[in-house]
mmCIF file of C-alpha atoms in Angstrom:
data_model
loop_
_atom_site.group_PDB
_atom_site.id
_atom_site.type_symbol
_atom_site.label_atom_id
_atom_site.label_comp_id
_atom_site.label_asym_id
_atom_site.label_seq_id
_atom_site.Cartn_x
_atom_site.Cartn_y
_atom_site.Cartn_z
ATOM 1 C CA UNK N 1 10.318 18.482 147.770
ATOM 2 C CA UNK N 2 7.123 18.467 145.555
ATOM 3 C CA UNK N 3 4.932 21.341 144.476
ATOM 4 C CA UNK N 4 1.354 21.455 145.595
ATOM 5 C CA UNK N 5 -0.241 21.305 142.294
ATOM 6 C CA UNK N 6 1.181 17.938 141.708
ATOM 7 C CA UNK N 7 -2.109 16.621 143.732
ATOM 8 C CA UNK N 8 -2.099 13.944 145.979
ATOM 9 C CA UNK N 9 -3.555 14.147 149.400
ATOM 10 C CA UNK N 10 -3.638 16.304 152.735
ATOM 11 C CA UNK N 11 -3.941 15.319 156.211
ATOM 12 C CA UNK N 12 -6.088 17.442 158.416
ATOM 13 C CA UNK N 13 -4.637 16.940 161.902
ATOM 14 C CA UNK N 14 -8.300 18.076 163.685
ATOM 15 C CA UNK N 15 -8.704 18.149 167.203
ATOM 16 C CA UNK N 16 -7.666 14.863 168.280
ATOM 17 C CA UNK N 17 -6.631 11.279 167.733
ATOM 18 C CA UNK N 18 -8.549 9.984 170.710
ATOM 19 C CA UNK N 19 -11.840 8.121 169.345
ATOM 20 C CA UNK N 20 -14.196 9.619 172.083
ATOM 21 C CA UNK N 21 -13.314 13.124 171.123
ATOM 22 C CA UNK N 22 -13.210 12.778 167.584
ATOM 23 C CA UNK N 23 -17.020 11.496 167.909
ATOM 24 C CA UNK N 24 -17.604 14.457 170.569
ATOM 25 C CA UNK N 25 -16.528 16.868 168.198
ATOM 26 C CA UNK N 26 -18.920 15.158 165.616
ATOM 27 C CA UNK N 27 -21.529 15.550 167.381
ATOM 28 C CA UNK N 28 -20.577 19.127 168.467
ATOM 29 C CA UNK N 29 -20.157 19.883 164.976
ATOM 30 C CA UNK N 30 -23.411 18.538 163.309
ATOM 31 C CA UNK N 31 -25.672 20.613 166.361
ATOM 32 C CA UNK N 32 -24.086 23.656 165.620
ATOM 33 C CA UNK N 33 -23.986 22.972 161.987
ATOM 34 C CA UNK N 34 -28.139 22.155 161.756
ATOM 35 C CA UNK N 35 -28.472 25.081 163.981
ATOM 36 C CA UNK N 36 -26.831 27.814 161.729
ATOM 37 C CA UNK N 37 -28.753 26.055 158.429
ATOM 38 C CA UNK N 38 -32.255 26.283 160.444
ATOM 39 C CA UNK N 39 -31.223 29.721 161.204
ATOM 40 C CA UNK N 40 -30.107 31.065 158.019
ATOM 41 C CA UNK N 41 -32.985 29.480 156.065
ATOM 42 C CA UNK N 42 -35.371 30.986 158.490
ATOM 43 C CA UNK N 43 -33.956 34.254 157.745
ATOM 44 C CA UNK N 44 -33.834 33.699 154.268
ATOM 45 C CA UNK N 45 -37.162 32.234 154.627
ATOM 46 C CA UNK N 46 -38.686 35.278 156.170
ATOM 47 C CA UNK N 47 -36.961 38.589 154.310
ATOM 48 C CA UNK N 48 -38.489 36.405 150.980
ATOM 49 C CA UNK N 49 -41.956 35.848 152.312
ATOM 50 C CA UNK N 50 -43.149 38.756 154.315
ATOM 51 C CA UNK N 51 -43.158 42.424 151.890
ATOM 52 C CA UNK N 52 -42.836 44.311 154.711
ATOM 53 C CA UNK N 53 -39.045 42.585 155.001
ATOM 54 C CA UNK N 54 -38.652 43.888 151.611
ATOM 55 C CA UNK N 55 -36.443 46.887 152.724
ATOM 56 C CA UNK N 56 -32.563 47.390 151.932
ATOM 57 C CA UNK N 57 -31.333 46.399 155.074
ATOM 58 C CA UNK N 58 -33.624 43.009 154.662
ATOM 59 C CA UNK N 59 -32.384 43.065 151.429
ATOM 60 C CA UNK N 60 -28.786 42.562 152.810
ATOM 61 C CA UNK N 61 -29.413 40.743 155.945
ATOM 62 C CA UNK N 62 -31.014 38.033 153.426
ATOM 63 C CA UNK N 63 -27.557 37.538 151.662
ATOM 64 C CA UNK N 64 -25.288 37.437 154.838
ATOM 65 C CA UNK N 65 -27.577 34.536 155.708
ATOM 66 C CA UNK N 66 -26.669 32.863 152.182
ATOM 67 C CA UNK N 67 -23.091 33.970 152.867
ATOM 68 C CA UNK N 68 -23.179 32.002 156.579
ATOM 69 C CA UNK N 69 -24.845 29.055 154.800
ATOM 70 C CA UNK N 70 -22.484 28.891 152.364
ATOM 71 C CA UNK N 71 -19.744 29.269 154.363
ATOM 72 C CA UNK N 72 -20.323 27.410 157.064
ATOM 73 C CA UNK N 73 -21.114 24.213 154.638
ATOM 74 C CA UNK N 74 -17.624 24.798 153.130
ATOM 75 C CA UNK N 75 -15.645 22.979 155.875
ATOM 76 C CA UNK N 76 -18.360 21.602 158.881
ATOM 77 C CA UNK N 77 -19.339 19.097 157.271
ATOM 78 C CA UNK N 78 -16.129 17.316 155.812
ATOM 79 C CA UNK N 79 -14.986 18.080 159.542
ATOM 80 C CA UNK N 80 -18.112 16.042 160.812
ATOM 81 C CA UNK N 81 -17.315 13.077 157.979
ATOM 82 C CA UNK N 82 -13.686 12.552 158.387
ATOM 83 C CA UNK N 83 -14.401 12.388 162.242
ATOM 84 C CA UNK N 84 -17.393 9.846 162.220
ATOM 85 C CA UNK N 85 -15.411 7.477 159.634
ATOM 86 C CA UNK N 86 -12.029 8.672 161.532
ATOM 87 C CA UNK N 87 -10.115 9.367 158.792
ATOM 88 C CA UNK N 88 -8.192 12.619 158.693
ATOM 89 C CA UNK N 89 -7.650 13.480 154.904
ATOM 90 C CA UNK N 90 -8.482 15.437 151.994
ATOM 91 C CA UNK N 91 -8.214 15.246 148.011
ATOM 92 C CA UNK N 92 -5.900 17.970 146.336
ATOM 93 C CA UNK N 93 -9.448 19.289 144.878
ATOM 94 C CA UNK N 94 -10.901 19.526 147.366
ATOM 95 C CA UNK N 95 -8.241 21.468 149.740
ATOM 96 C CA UNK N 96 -8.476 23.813 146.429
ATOM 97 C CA UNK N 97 -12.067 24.113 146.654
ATOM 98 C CA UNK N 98 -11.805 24.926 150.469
ATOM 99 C CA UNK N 99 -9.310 27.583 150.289
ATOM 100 C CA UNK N 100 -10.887 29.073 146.935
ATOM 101 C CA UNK N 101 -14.417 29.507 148.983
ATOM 102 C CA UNK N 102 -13.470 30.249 151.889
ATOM 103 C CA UNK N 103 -11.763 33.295 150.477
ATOM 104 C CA UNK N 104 -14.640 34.028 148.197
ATOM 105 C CA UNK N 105 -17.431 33.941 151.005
ATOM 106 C CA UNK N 106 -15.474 35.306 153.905
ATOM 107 C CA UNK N 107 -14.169 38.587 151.776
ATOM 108 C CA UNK N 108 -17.583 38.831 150.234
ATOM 109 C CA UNK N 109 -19.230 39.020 153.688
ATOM 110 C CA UNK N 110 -16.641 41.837 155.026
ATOM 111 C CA UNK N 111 -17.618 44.109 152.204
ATOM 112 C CA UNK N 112 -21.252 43.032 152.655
ATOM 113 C CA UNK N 113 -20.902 43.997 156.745
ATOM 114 C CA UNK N 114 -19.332 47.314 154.950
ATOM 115 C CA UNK N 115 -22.292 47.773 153.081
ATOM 116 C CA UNK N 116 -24.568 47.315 155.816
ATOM 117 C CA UNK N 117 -23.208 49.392 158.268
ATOM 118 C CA UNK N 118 -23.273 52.311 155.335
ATOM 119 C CA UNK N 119 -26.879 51.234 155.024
ATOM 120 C CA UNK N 120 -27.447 51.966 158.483
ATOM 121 C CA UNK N 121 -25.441 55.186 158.841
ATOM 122 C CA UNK N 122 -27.733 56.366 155.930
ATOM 123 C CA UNK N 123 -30.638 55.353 157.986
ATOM 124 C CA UNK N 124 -30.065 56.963 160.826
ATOM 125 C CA UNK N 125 -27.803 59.632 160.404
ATOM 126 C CA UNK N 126 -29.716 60.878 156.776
ATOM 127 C CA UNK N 127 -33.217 59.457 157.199
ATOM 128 C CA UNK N 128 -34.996 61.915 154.513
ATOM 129 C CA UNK N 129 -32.485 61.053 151.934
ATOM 130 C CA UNK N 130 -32.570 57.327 152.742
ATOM 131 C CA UNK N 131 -34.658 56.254 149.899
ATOM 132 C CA UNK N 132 -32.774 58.393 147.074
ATOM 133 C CA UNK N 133 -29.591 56.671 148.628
ATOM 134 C CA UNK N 134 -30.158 53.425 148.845
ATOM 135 C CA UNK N 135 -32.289 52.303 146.317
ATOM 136 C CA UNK N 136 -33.147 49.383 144.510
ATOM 137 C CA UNK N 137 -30.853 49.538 142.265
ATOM 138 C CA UNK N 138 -27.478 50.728 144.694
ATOM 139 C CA UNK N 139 -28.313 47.343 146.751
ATOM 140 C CA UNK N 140 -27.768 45.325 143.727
ATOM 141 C CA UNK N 141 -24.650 46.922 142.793
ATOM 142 C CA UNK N 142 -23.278 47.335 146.065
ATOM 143 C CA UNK N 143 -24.042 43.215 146.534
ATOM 144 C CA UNK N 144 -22.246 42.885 143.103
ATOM 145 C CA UNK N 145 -19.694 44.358 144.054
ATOM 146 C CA UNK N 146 -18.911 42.913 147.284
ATOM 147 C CA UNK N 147 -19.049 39.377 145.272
ATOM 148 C CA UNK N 148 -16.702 40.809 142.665
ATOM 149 C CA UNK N 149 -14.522 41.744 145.457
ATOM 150 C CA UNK N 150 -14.816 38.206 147.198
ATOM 151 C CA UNK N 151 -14.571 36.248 144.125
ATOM 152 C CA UNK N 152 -11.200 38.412 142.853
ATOM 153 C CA UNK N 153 -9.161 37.513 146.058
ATOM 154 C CA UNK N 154 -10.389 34.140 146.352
ATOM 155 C CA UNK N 155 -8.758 33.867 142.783
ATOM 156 C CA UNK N 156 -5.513 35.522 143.635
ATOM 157 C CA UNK N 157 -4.924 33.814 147.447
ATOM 158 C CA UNK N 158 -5.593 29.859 145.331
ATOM 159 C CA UNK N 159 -3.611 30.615 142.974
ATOM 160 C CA UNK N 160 -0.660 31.854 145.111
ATOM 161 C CA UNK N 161 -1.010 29.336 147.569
ATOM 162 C CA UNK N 162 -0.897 26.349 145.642
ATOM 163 C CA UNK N 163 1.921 27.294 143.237
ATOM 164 C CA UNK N 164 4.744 26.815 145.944
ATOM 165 C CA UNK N 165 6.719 23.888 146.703
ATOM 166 C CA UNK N 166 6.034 21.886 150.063
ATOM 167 C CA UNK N 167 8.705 20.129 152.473
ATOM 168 C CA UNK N 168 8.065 16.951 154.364
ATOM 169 C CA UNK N 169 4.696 15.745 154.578
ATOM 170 C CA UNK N 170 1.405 17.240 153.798
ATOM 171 C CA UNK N 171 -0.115 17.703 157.372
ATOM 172 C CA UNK N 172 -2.390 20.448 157.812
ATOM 173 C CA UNK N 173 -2.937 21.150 161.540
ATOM 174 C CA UNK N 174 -6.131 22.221 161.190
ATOM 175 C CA UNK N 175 -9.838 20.871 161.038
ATOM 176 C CA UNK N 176 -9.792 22.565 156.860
ATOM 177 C CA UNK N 177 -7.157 23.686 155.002
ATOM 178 C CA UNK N 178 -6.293 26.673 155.984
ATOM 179 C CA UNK N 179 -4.068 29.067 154.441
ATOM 180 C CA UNK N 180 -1.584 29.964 157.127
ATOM 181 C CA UNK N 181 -1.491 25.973 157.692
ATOM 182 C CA UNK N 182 -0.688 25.777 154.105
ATOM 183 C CA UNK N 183 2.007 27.752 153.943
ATOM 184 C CA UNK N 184 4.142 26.137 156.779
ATOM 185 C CA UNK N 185 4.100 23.387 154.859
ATOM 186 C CA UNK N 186 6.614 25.847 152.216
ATOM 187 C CA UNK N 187 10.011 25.256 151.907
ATOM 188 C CA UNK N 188 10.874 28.802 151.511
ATOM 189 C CA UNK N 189 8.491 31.696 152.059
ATOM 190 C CA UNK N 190 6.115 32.824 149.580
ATOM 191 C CA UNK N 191 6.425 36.310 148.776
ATOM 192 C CA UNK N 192 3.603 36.201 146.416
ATOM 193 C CA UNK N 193 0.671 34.582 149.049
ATOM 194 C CA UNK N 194 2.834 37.356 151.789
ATOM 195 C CA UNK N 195 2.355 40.086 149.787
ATOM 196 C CA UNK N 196 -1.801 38.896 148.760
ATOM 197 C CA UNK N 197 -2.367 38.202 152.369
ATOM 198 C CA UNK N 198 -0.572 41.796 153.117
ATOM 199 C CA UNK N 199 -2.829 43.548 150.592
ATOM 200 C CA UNK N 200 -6.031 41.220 152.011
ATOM 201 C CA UNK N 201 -5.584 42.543 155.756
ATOM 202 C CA UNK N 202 -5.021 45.892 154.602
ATOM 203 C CA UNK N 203 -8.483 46.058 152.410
ATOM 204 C CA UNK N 204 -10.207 44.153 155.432
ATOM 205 C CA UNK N 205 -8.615 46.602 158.093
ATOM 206 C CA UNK N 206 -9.948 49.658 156.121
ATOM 207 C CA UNK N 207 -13.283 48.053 156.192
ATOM 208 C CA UNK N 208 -12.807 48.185 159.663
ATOM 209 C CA UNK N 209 -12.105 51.619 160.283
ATOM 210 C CA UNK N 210 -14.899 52.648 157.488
ATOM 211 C CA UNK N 211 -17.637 50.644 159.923
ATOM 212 C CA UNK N 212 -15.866 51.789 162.946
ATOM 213 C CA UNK N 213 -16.614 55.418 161.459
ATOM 214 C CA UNK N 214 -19.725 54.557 160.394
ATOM 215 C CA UNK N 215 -20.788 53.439 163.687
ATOM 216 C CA UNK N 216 -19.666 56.326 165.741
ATOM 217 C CA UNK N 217 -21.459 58.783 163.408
ATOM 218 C CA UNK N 218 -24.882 56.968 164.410
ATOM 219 C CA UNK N 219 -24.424 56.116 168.062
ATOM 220 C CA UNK N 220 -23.747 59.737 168.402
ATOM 221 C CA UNK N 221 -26.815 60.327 166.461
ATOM 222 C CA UNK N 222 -28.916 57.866 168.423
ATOM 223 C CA UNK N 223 -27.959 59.393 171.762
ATOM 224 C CA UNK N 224 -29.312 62.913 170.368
ATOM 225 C CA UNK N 225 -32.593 61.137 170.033
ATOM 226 C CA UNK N 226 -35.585 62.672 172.058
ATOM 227 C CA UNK N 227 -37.471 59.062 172.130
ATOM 228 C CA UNK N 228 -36.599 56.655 173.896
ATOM 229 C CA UNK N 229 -38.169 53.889 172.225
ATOM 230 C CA UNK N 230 -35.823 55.061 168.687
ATOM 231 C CA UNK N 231 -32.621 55.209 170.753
ATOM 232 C CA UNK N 232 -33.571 51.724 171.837
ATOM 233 C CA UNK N 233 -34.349 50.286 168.738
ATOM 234 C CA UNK N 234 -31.861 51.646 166.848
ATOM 235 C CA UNK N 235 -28.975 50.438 169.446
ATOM 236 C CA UNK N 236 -30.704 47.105 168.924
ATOM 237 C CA UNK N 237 -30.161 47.144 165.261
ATOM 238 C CA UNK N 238 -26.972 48.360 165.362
ATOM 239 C CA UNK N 239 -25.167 47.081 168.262
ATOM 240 C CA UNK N 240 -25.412 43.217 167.358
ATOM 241 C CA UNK N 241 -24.303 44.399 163.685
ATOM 242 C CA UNK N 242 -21.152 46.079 165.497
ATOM 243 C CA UNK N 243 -20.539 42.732 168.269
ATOM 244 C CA UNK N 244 -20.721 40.212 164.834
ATOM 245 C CA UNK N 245 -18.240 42.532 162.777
ATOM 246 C CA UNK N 246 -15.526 42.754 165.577
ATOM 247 C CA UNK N 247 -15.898 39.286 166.739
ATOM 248 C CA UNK N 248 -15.493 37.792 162.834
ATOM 249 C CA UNK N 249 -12.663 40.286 162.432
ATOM 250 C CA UNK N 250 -10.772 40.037 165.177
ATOM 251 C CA UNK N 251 -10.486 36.610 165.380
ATOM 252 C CA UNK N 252 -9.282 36.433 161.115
ATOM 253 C CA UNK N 253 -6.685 39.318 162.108
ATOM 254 C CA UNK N 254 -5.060 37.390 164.869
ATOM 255 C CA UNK N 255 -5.393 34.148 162.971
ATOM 256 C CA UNK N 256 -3.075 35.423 159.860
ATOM 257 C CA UNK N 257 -1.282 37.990 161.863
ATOM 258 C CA UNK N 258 0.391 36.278 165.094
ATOM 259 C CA UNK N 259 3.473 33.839 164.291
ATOM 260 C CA UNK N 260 2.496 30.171 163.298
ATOM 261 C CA UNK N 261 4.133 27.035 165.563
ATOM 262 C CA UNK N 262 5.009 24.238 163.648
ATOM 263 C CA UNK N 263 2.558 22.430 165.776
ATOM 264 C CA UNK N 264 -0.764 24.685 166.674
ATOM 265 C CA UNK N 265 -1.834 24.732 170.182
ATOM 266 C CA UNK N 266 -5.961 24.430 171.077
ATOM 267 C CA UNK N 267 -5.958 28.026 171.379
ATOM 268 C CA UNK N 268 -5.202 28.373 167.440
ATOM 269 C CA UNK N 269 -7.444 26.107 166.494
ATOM 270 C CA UNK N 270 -10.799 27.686 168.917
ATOM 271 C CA UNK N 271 -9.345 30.810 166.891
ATOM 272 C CA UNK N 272 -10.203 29.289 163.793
ATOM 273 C CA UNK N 273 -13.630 28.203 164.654
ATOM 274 C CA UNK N 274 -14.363 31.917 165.687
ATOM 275 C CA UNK N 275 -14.132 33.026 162.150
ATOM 276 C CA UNK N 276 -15.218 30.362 160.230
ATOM 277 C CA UNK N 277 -17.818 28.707 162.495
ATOM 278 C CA UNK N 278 -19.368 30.841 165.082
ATOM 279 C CA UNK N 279 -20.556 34.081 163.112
ATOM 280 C CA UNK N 280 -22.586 31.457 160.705
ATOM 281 C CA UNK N 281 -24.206 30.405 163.940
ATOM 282 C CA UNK N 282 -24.892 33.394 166.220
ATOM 283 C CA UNK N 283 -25.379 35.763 163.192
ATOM 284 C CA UNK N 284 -29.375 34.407 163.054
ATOM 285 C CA UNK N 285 -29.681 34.472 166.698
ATOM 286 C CA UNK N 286 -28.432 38.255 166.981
ATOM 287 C CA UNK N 287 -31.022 39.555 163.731
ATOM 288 C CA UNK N 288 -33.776 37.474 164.797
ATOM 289 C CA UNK N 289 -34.161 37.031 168.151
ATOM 290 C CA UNK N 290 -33.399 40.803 168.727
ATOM 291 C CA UNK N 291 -35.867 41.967 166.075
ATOM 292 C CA UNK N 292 -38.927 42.662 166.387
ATOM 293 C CA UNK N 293 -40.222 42.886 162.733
ATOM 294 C CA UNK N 294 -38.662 39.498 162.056
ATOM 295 C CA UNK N 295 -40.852 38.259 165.419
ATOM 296 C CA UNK N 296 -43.690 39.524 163.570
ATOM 297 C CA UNK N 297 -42.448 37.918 160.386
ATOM 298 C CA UNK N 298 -42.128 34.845 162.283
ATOM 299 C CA UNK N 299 -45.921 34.987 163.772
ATOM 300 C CA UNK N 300 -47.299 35.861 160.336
ATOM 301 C CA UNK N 301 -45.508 32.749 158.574
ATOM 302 C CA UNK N 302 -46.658 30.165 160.941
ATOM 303 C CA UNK N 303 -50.299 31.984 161.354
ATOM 304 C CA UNK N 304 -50.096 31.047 157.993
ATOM 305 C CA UNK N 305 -49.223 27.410 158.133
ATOM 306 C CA UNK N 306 -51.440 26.377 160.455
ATOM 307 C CA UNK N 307 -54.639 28.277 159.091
ATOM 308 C CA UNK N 308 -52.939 26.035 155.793
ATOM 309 C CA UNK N 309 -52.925 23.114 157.851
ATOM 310 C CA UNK N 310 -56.312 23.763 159.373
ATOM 311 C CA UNK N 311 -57.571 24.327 156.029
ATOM 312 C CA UNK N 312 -56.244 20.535 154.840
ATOM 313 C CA UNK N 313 -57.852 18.949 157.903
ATOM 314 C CA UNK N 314 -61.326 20.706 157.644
ATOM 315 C CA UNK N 315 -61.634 19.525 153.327
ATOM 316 C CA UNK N 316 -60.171 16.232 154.244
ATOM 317 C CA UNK N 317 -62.977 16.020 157.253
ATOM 318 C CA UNK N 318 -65.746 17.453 154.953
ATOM 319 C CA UNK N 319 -64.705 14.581 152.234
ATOM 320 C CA UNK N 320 -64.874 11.840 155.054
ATOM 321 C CA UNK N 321 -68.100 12.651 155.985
ATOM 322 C CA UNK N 322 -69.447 12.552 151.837
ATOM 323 C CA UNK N 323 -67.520 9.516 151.536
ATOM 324 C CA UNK N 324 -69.294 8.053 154.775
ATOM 325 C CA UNK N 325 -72.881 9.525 153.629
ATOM 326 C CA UNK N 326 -72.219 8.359 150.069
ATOM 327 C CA UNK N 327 -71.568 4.616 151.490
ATOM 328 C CA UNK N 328 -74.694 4.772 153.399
ATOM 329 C CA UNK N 329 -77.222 5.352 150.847
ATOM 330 C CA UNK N 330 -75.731 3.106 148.913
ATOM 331 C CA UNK N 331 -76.077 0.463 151.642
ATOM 332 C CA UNK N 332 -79.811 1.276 152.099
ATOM 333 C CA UNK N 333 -80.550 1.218 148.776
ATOM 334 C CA UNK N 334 -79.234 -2.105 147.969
ATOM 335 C CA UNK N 335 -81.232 -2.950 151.760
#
């Protein structure tokens, strides 16, 4: 028996022992992984750029991107290293720093979906009193808060986890330490982490309900819509906001909620990728690719660039040809 703040060093099982997967998965990995950061900066990229992005549902779309690059870069990439270099493990610090983020960007981006699906019921369902609503200053405490939130059980799930004492070796069968992997390592359960984790799915379950609520209220309003290009482009706002929310949630609930073998099947570990992996990803497919102000964003920003670039390549032309002009006077008159 030892207690996991003694330090020392976990072992994250991954995928596979077999050298050709562990280098597919690598691969796998680092795609999706450039992917969501090319994504995400884009976004961020955009909503900063163009000041007709400079809205409160921009506003909030441009930290879930920093949320899903941040989050995403909290276990990928180690995944990626110890795969390439096959080695499987992981410093006491820096399972800490895993579980301590993880908690703090994943909780932080269920309040934020909260937040965002208030931000469109206000929208939609209260459109003359949107800008008394939501203004400046409610986005920036209603971001604060959500990080307040995150950061307070981030702080309360480390802490509870890593205070226990562990039982036979310190295998993780997972691709990142992962609470519920954590605490099969126990030697007894840990009423403290039980009763966090309890409190944790009950917050992120009434979040839930409050978008679930939030949601209905404006698809009922949408349908009462006499144009058909607003029903369609508010469903396109909305509905990808709804799809992301359910998928990310979903997958966490049945992660911490359905009993834990003492060895994890593939099926719990594609479980874990859904909420930790894939909503970084598909999050800047769904707001880009489906909206048509960040098309236009898009457009204006390389319009942009390349009347920059053309710009470059006409002075440096123009400074060729003085350069060329200059060295033929001076050949004639020394002729």
């Amino acid at each position: 028996m030892e207690n996991f703040t003694s330090g020392g060093t976990f072992f994250l099982m991954g995928f596979s022992d077999i050298r050709e997967i562990q280098i597919l998965h690598a691969v796998l990995f680092l795609l999706i992984y450039l992917a969501a950061i090319l994504g995400n900066l884009l976004i961020i990229t955009l909503t900063t750029k163009d000041h007709q992005l400079h809205t409160p549902m921009y506003f909030f779309l441009k930290n879930l991107s920093f949320l899903d690059l941040c989050l995403i870069s909290i276990t990928v990439p180690k995944s990626i290293m110890n795969s390439l270099m096959n080695q499987n493990t992981i410093s006491f610090l820096g399972c800490v720093s895993q579980v301590f983020f993880f908690f703090l960007l994943a909780s932080t981006e269920v309040a934020l979906l909260t937040v965002m699906s208030y931000d469109r019921y206000v929208a939609i369902c209260h459109p003359l009193r949107y800008d008394i609503i939501i203004g400046h200053e409610a986005c920036i405490q209603m971001v604060t808060s959500s990080w307040i939130s995150g950061c307070l059980n981030a702080i309360l799930h480390t802490a509870s986890t890593f205070s226990i004492p562990i039982c036979g070796p310190p295998e993780v069968n997972q691709f990142f330490c992962d609470v519920p992997q954590l605490l099969s390592l126990a030697c007894s359960y840990n009423i403290g982490e039980l009763v966090v984790i309890g409190l944790s799915l009950l917050l992120d379950f009434g979040c839930f309900v409050f978008i679930d609520i939030s949601y209905y209220y404006v698809f009922s309003t949408v349908l009462r819509m006499p144009s058909v290009e607003g029903r369609h482009k508010a469903i396109s706002t909305c509905l990808p906001h709804l799809i992301v929310v359910i998928l990310f949630l979903s997958s966490g609930f049945f992660a911490y909620l359905h009993p834990l073998s003492k060895y994890p099947s593939l099926f719990d570990l594609l479980v874990s990728v859904f909420y930790t992996v894939v909503p970084p990803t598909i999050n800047p497919l769904i707001y880009s690719l489906r909206n048509k102000d960040m098309k236009m964003a898009l457009r204006k920003l390389m319009n942009k660039e390349e009347a920059v670039l053309l710009r470059i390549f006409i002075m440096h032309e123009k400074r060729s040809n003085i350069n060329k002009n200059l060295n033929e006077s001076d050949f004639k008159l020394h002729g």
